[in-house]
Short mmCIF file of C-alpha atoms and ligand atoms in Angstrom, two decimals:
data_model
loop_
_atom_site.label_atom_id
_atom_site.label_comp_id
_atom_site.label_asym_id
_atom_site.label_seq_id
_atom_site.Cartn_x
_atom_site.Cartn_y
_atom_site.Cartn_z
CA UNK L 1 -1.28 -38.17 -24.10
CA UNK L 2 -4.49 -36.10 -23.71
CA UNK L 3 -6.13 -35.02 -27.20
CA UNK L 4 -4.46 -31.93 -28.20
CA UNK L 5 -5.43 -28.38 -27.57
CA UNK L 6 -6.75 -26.52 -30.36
CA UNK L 7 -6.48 -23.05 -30.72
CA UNK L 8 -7.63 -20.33 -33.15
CA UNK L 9 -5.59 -16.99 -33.32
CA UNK L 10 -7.43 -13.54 -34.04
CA UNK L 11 -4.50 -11.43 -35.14
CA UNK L 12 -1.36 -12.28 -36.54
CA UNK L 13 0.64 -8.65 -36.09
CA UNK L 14 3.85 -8.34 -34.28
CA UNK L 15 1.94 -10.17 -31.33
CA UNK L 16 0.07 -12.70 -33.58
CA UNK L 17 3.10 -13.58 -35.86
CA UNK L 18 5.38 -14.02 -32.95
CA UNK L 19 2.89 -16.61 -31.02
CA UNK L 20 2.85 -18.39 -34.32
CA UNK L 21 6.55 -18.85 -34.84
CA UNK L 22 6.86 -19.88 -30.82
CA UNK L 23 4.03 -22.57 -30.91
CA UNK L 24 5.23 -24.05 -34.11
CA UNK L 25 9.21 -24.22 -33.52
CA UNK L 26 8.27 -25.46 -30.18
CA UNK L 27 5.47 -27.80 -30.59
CA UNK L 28 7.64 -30.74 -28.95
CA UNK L 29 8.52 -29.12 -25.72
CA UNK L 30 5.28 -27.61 -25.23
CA UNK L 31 3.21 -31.10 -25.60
CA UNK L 32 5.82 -32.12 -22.69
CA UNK L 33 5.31 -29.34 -20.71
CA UNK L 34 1.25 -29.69 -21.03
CA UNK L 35 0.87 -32.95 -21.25
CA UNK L 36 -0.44 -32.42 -24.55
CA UNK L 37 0.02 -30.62 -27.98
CA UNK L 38 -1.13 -27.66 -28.78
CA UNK L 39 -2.57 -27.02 -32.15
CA UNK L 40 -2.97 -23.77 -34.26
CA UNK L 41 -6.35 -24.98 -36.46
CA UNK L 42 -7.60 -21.56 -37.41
CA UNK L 43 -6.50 -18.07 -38.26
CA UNK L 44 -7.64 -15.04 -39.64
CA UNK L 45 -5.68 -11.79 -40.55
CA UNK L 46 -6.60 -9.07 -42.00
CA UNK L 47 -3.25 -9.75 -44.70
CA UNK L 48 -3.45 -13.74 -45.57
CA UNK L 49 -0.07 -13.12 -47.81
CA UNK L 50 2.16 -11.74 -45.55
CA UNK L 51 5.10 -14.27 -44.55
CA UNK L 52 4.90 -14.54 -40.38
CA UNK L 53 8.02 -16.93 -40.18
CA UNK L 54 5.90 -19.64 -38.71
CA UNK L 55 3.83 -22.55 -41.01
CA UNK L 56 0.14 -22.08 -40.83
CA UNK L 57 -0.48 -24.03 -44.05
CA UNK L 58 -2.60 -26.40 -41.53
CA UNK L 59 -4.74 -24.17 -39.88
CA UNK L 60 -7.87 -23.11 -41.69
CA UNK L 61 -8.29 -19.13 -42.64
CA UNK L 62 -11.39 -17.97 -41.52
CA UNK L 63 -12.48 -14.67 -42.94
CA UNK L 64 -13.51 -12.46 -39.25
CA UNK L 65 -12.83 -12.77 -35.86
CA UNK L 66 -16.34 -13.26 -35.70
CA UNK L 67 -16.45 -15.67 -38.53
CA UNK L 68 -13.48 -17.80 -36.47
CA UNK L 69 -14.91 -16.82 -33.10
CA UNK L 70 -18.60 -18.33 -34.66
CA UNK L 71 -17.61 -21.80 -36.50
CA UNK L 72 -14.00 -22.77 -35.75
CA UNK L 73 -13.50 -26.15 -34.11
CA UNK L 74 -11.28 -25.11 -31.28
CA UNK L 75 -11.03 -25.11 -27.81
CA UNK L 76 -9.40 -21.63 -26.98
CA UNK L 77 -10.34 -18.48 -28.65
CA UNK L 78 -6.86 -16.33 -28.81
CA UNK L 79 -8.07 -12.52 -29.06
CA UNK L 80 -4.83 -10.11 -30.58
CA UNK L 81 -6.28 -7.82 -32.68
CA UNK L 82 -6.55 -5.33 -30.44
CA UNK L 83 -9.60 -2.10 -29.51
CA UNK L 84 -12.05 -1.53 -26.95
CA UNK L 85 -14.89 -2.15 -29.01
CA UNK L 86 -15.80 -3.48 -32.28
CA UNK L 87 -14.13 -6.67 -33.61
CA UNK L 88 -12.45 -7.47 -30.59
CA UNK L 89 -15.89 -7.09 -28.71
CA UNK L 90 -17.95 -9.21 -30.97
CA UNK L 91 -15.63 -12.21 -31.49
CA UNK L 92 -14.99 -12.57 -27.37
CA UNK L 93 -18.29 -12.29 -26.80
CA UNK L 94 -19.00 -15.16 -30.03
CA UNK L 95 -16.32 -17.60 -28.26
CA UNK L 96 -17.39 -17.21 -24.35
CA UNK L 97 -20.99 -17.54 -25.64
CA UNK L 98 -20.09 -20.82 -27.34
CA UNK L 99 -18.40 -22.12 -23.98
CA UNK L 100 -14.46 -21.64 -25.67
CA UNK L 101 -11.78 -20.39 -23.40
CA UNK L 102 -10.58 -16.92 -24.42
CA UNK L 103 -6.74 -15.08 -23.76
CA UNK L 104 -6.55 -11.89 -25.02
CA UNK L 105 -3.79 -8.91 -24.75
CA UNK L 106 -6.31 -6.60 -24.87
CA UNK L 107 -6.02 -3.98 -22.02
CA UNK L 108 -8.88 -1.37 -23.92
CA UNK L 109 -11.54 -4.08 -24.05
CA UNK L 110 -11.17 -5.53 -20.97
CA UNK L 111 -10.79 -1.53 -19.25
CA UNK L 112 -14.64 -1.07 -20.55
CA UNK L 113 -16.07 -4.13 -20.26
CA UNK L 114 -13.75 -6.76 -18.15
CA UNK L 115 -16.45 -7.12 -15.52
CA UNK L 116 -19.19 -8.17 -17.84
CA UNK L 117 -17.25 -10.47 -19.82
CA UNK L 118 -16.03 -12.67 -16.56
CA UNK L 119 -18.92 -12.85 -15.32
CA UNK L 120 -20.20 -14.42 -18.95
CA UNK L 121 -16.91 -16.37 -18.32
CA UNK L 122 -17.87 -17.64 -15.18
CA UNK L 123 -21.13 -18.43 -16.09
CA UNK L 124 -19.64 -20.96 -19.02
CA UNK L 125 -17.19 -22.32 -16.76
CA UNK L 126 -14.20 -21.42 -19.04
CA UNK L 127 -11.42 -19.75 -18.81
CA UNK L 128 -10.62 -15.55 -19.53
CA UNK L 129 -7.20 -15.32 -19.42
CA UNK L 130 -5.22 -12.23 -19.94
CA UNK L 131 -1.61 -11.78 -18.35
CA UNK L 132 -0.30 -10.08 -21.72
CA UNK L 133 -2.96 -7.45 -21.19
CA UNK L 134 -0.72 -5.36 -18.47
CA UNK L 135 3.05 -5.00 -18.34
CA UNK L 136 3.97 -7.21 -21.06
CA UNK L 137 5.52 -9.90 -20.42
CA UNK L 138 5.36 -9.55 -16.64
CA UNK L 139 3.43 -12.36 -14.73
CA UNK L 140 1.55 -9.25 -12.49
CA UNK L 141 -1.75 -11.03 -13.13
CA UNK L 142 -1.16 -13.82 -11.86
CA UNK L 143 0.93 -12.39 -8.75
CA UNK L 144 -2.30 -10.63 -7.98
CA UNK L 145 -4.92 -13.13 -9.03
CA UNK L 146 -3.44 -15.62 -7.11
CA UNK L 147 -0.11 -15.82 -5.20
CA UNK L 148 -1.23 -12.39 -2.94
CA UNK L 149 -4.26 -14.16 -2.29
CA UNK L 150 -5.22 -13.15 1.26
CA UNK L 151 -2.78 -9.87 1.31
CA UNK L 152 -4.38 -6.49 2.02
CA UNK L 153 -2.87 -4.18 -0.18
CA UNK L 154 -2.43 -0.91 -0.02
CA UNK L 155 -0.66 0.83 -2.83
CA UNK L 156 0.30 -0.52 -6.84
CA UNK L 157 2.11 1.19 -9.09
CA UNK L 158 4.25 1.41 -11.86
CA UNK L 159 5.39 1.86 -15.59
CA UNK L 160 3.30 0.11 -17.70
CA UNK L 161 4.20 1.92 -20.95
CA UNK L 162 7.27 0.52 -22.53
CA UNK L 163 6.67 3.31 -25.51
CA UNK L 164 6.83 6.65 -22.97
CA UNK L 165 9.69 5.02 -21.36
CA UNK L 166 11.44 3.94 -23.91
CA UNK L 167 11.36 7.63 -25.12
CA UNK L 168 11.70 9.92 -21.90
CA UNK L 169 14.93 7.22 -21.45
CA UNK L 170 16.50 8.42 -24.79
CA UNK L 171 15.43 11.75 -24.73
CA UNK L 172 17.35 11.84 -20.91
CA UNK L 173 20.20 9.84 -22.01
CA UNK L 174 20.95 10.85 -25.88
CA UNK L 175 19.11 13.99 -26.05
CA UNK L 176 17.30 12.54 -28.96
CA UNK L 177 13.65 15.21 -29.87
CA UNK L 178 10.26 12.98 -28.94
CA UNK L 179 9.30 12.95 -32.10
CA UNK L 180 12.40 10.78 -33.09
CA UNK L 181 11.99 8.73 -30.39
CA UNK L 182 8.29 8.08 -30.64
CA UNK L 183 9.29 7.41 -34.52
CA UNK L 184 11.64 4.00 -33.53
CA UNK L 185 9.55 3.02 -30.92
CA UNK L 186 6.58 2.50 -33.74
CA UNK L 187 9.18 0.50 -35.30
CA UNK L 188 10.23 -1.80 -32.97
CA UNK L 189 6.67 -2.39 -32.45
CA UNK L 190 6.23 -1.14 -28.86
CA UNK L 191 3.37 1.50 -29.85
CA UNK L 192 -0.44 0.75 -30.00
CA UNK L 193 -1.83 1.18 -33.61
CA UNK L 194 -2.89 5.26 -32.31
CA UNK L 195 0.39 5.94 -30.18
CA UNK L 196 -1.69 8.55 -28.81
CA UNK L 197 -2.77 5.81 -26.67
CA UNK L 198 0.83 5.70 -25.17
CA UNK L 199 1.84 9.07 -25.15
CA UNK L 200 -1.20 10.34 -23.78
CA UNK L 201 -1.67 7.61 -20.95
CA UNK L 202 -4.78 6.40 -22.30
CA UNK L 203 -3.41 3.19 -22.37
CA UNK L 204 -1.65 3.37 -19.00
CA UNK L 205 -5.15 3.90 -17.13
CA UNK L 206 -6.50 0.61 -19.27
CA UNK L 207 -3.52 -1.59 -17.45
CA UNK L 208 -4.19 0.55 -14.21
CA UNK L 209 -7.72 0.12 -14.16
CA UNK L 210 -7.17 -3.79 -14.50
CA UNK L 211 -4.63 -3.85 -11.57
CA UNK L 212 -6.72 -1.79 -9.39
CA UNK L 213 -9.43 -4.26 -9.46
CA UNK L 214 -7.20 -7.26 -8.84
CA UNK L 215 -5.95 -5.30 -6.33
CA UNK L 216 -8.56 -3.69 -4.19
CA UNK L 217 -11.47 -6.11 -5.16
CA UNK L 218 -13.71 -3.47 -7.37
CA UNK L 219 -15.50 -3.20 -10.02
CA UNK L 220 -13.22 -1.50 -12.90
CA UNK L 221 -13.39 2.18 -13.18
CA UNK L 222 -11.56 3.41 -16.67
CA UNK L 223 -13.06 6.71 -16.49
CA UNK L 224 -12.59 7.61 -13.18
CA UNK L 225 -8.89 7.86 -13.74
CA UNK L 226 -7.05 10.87 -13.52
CA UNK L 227 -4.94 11.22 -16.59
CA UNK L 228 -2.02 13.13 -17.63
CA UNK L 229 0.35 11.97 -20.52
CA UNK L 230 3.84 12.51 -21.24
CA UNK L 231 3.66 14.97 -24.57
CA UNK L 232 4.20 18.41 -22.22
CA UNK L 233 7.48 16.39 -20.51
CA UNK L 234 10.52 18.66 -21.77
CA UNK L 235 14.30 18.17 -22.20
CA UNK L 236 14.29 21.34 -19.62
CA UNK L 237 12.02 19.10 -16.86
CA UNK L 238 14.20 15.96 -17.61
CA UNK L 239 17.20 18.31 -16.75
CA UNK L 240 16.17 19.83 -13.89
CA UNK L 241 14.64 17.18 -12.04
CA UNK L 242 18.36 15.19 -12.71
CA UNK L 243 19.85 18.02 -11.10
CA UNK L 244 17.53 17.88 -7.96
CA UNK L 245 18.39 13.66 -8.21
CA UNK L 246 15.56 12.38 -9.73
CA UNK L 247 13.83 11.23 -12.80
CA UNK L 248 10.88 11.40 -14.91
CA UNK L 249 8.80 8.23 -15.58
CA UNK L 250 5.46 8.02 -16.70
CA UNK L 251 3.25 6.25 -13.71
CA UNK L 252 0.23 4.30 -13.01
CA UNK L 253 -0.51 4.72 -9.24
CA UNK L 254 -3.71 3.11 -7.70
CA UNK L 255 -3.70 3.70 -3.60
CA UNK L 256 -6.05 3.03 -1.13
CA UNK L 257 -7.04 6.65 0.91
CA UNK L 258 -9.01 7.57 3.92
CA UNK L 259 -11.35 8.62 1.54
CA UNK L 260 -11.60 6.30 -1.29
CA UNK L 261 -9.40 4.86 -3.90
CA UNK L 262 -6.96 7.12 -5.69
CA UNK L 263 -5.93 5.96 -9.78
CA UNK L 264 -4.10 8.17 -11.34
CA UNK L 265 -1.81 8.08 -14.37
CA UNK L 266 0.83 11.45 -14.92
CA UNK L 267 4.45 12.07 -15.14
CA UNK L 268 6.24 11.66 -12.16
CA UNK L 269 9.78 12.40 -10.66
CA UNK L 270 10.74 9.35 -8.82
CA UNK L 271 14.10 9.36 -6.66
CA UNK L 272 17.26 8.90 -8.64
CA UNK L 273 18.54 6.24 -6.26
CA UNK L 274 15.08 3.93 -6.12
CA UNK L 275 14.95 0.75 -8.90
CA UNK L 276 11.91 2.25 -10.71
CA UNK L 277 14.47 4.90 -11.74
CA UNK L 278 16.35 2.78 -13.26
CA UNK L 279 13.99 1.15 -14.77
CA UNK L 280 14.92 2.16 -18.84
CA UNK L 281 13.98 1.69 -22.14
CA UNK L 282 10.74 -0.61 -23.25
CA UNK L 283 11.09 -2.27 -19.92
CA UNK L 284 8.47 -2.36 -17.44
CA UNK L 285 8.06 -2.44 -13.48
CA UNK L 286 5.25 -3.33 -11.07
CA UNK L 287 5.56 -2.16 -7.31
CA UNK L 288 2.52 -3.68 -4.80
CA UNK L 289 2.61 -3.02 -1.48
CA UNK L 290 0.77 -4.98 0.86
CA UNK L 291 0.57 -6.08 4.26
CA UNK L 292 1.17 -10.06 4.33
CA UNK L 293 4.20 -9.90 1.92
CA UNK L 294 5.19 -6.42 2.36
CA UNK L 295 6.72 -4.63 -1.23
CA UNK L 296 7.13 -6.73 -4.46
CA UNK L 297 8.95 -5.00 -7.56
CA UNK L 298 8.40 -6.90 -10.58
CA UNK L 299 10.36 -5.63 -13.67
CA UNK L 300 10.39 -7.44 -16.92
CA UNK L 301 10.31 -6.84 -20.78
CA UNK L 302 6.81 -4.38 -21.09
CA UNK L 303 6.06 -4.34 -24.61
CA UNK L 304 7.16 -5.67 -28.36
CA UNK L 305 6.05 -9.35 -30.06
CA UNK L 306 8.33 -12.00 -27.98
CA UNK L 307 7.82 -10.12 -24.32
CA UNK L 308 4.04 -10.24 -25.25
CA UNK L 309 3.76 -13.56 -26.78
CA UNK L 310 5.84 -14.91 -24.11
CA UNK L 311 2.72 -13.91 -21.78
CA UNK L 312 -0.17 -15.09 -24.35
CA UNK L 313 1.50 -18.39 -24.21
CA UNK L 314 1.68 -19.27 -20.56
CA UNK L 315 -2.15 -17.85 -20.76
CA UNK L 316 -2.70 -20.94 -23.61
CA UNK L 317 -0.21 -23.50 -21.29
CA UNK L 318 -2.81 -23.05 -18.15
CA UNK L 319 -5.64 -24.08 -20.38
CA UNK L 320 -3.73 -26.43 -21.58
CA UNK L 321 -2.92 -28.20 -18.24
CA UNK L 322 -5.99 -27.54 -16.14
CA UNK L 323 -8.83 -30.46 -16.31
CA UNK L 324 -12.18 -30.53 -17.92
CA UNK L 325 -14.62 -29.62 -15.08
CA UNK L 326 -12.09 -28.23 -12.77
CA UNK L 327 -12.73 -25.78 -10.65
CA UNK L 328 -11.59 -22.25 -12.17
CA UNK L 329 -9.47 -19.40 -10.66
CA UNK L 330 -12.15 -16.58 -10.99
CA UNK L 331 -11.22 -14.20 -13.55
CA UNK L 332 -10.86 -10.93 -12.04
CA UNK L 333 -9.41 -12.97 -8.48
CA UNK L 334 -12.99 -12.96 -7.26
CA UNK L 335 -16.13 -13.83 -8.72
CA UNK L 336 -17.62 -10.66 -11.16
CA UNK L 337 -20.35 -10.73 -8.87
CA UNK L 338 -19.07 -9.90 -5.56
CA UNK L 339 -16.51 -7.10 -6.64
CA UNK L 340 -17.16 -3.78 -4.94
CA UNK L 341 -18.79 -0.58 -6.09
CA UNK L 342 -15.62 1.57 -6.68
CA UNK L 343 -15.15 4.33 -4.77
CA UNK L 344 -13.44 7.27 -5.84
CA UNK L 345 -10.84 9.72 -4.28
CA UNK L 346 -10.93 12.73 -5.28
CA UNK L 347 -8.22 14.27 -7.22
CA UNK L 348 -7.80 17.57 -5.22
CA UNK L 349 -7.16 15.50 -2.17
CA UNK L 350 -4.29 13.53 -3.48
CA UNK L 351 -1.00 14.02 -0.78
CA UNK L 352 2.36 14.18 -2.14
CA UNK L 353 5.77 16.32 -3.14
CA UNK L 354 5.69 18.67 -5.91
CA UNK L 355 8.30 20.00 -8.63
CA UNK L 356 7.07 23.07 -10.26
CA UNK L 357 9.16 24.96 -13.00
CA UNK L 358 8.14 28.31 -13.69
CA UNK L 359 9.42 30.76 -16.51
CA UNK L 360 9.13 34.08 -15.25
CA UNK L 361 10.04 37.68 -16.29
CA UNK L 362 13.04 38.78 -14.83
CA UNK L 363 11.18 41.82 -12.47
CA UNK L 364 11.38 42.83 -8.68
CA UNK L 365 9.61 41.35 -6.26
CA UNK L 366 8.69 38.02 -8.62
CA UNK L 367 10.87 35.70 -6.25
CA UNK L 368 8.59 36.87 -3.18
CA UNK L 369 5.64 37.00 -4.69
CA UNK L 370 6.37 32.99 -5.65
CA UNK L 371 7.46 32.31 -1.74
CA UNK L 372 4.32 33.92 -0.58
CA UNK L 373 2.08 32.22 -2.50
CA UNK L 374 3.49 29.16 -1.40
CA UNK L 375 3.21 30.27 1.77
CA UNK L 376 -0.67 31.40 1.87
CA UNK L 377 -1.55 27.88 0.90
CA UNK L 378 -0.04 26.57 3.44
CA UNK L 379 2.89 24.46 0.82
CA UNK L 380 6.13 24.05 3.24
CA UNK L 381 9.38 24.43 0.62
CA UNK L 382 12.29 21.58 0.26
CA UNK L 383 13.91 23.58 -2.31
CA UNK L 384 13.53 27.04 -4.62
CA UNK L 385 16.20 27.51 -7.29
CA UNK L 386 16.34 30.32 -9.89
CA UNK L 387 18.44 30.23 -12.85
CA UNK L 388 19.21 31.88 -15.48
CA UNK L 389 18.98 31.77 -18.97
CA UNK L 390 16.15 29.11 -18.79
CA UNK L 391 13.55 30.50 -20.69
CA UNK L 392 12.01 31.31 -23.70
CA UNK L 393 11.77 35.14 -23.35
CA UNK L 394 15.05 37.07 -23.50
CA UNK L 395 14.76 38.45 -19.70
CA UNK L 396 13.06 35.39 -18.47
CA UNK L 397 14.44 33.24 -15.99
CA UNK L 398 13.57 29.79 -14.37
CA UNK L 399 12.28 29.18 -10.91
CA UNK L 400 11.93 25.49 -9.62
CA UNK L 401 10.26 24.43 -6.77
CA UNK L 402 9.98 21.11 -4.63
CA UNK L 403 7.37 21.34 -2.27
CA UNK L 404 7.38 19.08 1.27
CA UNK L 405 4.14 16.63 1.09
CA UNK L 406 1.23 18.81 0.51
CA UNK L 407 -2.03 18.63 -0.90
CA UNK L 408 -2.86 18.70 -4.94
CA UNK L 409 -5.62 21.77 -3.81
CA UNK L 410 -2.88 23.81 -2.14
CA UNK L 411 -1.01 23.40 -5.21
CA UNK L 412 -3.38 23.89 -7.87
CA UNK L 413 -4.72 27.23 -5.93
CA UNK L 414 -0.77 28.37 -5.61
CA UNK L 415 0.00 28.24 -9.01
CA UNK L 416 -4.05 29.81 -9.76
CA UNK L 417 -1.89 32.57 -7.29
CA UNK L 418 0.98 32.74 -9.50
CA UNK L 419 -0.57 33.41 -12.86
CA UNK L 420 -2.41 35.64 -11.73
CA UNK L 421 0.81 38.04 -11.25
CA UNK L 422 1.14 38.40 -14.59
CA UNK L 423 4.78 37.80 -14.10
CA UNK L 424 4.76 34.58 -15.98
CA UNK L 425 6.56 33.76 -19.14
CA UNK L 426 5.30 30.48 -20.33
CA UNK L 427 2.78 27.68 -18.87
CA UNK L 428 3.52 26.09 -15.12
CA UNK L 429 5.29 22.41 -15.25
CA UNK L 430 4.00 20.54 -12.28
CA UNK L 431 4.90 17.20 -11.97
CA UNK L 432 4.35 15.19 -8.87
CA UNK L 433 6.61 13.14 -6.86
CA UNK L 434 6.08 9.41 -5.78
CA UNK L 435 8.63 7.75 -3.25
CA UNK L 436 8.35 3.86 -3.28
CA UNK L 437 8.68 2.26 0.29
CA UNK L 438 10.87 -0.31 -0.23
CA UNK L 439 12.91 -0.22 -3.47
N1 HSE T 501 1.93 0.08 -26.53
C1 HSE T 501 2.14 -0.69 -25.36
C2 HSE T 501 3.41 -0.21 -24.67
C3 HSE T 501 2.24 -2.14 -25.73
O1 HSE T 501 4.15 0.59 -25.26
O2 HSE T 501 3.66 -0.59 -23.55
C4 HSE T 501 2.09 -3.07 -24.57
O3 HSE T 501 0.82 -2.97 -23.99
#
C-alpha cells in the first residue's frame, strides 16, 4: 500500500468535528477504498479542550491556520474555518504556495477570490477541491466540473440555503414565527456563524456565483448578483401563494439571456406540483438545464456537519487516489486563464411571472386604478383577487396579482404607478415566479 495521506484540518466546528469522527471510525475502509490510509497529523482550533468524539491525541496542534498552513508535514491542507477573507485567506494561500493540495467548504472565499487561487493552484500542479462549498452534501461540482463536460447549458438553479428553507418550510407547515425557526436552525447547525448570511442571501449568491462559472465558463462575479433575501417573506405571502398553488423558496437562478448572463438570488413562488416545491426542510436541490443531457435535478442533504463532511471527504478520497504527476481536472472546469469576462444582464430586463400583494384602503375606484396600471405597462393579468380582512389597517383590504410573463421594468414602473395613488396601506410584496422545464 501507497504511503499514507496526510492531512491537516483548519477547523474543527460542527464541520471540522464531524470529518474527524468519520476519518477516524473509518480509517480501515477508507485505506481500502484509496488504496491508502489517510492520516489526520495536524489540527488547530480555536478551543483545544472541547471533546469532538473523534481521537486526535496523534495529530500535532498547531496554534493558526497559518501556523499549520506554514510548517505542518502534510500533504492536503483541509480549510473549515470559514470567511471570505482573513484566516481563511492567508492559510490557503500558505498551503497552495507550499505546493499542498487544499479542500475547503468555503463558498465566501472562493466567491471573492476563486479565480485567483486556481490559477495559483494550477500553477503548483495540486489540487483545489471544494464540492462542500455549494449545496452541501450534493456532488453539483463535480456534475459540472466534469460529467457535463461538453454540454451547453443554459439555465442553473436552485435552493442552496438549507437555513431559509428549513424555515419558510416550518413557518408554511407549523405556522411557527421566523424568529423561532431561524432560532433551531442555529442549533442544528445549519446557519453560517452571521445567519444574516442565510437569511439575507448573501450566502446564496457565494454558491451561485461558483455554479455560474462552472456553468457558463466565466470569470466569477459575486457582486454582480442581484440579491433579495427572505426576511420580508410573510405568513400572509406563504398563504396566498398556497392558495394560487404554489410555494415560496428562496432561489439561486443563473441563465444565459440574449443579452448577457442573468444571477440572481430572491424569493420565488415555484409551482406547487414541480419537485423543487417539495423540496423541504435543510434539504437542498440543483436544477441544470442543458442541451446534451437535457434537465438534471439533484436534491440531497444541503447543510449541517455529516451532509457537509460527507462532501469534504470525497474532496480528501480524490487526492487520495489520483497519482503524483497526474494530470489535474482544472479547478474551476477550465483553466483560470481562459474563463470569460462575465457579462452581465441587466436586472430590469429579466422576463418572468409576477405575484404582487398589495394592502390597500378600502376606496372607489382603487380596483381600476390597479387594472390600469397594469395595463399602461403593458403587464397581461393571469389572475387579480381581492379579499378581505387582509390587512393591517381596519378598512384595508388585499389585492393579489399574477402577472402573464412580463418584464421586471414593466413591473417595477407599475407598482412606481400604484404608490403613487396614495391608496396604499402598507409596502408592495413582489415576488417572482420561476417554472422549471422538466421537473
Ligand atoms: N448556512 C448554510 C446553509 C450552510 O444553511 O445552507 C451550508 O453552506
Amino acid at each position: 500500500m501507497a504511503d499514507a495521506l496526510k492531512i491537516g484540518i483548519a477547523g474543527l466546528g460542527t464541520v471540522g468535528a464531524s470529518l474527524a469522527r468519520i476519518l477516524t471510525t473509518r480509517a480501515n475502509e477508507l485505506a481500502v477504498t484509496c488504496g491508502r490510509a489517510i492520516e489526520i497529523t495536524a489540527v488547530t482550533a480555536r478551543d483545544r479542550s472541547r471533546d469532538r468524539g473523534a481521537d486526535l491525541s496523534r495529530a500535532e496542534w498547531f496554534s493558526s491556520p497559518e501556523e499549520l498552513a506554514e510548517k505542518a508535514d502534510i500533504d492536503v491542507f483541509v480549510e473549515l474555518i470559514g470567511g471570505a477573507e482573513g484566516t481563511a485567506d492567508r492559510s490557503v494561500r500558505a498551503a497552495l504556495a507550499r505546493g499542498l493540495h487544499v479542500v475547503t467548504a468555503n463558498k465566501a472565499l472562493l466567491a471573492r477570490c476563486g479565480v485567483e487561487l486556481a490559477a495559483i493552484a494550477e500553477e503548483k500542479g495540486v489540487l483545489l477541491n471544494f464540492e462542500a462549498a455549494v449545496a452541501g452534501g450534493i456532488p453539483v461540482i463535480k456534475a459540472l466540473r466534469e460529467s457535463l463536460t461538453g454540454n451547453t447549458i443554459s439555465r442553473i438553479y436552485g435552493i442552496m440555503n438549507g437555513t431559509c428553507n428549513y424555515i419558510l418550510t416550518r413557518m408554511e407547515k407549523e405556522g411557527l414565527s421566523f424568529e423561532a425557526c431561524l432560532k433551531e436552525a442555529q442549533r442544528l447547525g445549519y446557519a453560517e456563524a452571521d445567519p444574516t448570511f442565510d437569511i439575507e442571501g448573501n450566502d446564496t449568491a457565494h454558491k451561485l456565483a461558483i455554479l455560474t462559472t462552472l456553468a457558463f465558463g466565466t470569470r466569477i462575479a459575486a457582486d454582480q448578483i442581484y440579491l433579495e433575501g427572505i426576511s420580508n417573506i410573510s405568513i400572509e405571502d406563504i398563504h396566498a401563494a398556497a392558495d394560487l398553488g404554489y410555494r415560496i423558496k428562496l432561489l439561486g437562478v443563473a441563465q444565459r439571456t440574449e443579452s448577457g448572463i442573468e444571477q440572481r438570488v430572491h424569493p420565488t413562488m415555484v409551482p406547487h406540483d414541480s419537485v423543487i416545491a417539495q423540496v423541504d426542510g435543510v434539504t437542498n436541490a440543483v436544477a441544470i438545464e442543458s442541451d446534451i443531457l437535457g434537465e438534471l435535478l439533484m436534491v440531497g442533504p444541503g447543510a449541517g456537519g455529516n451532509a457537509t463532511a460527507s462532501a469534504v471527504l470525497g474532496d480528501i478520497a480524490d487526492i487520495a487516489k489520483s497519482r503524483p504527476g497526474a494530470q489535474r481536472v482544472p479547478v474551476l472546469g477550465k483553466p483560470a486563464a481562459s474563463l470569460e469576462v462575465y457579462q452581465q444582464a441587466q436586472m430590469q430586463s429579466h422576463e418572468g411571472g409576477y405575484f404582487i400583494r398589495l394592502t390597500v384602503l378600502d376606496r372607489a375606484g382603487v380596483f381600476a386604478n390597479v387594472a390600469t396600471q397594469m395595463a399602461q405597462n403593458g403587464i397581461s393579468l393571469e389572475s387579480i383577487v381581492q379579499r378581505a380582512n387582509g390587512g393591517s389597517a381596519s378598512d384595508a383590504k388585499t389585492i393579489i396579482l399574477v402577472t402573464h410573463a412580463t418584464t421586471e421594468d414593466s413591473v417595477r414602473k407599475a407598482v412606481a404607478g400604484i404608490k403613487g395613488g396614495n391608496y396604499l396601506s402598507g409596502e408592495p410584496q413582489v415576488i417572482r415566479i420561476e417554472r422549471p422545464k422538466a421537473f
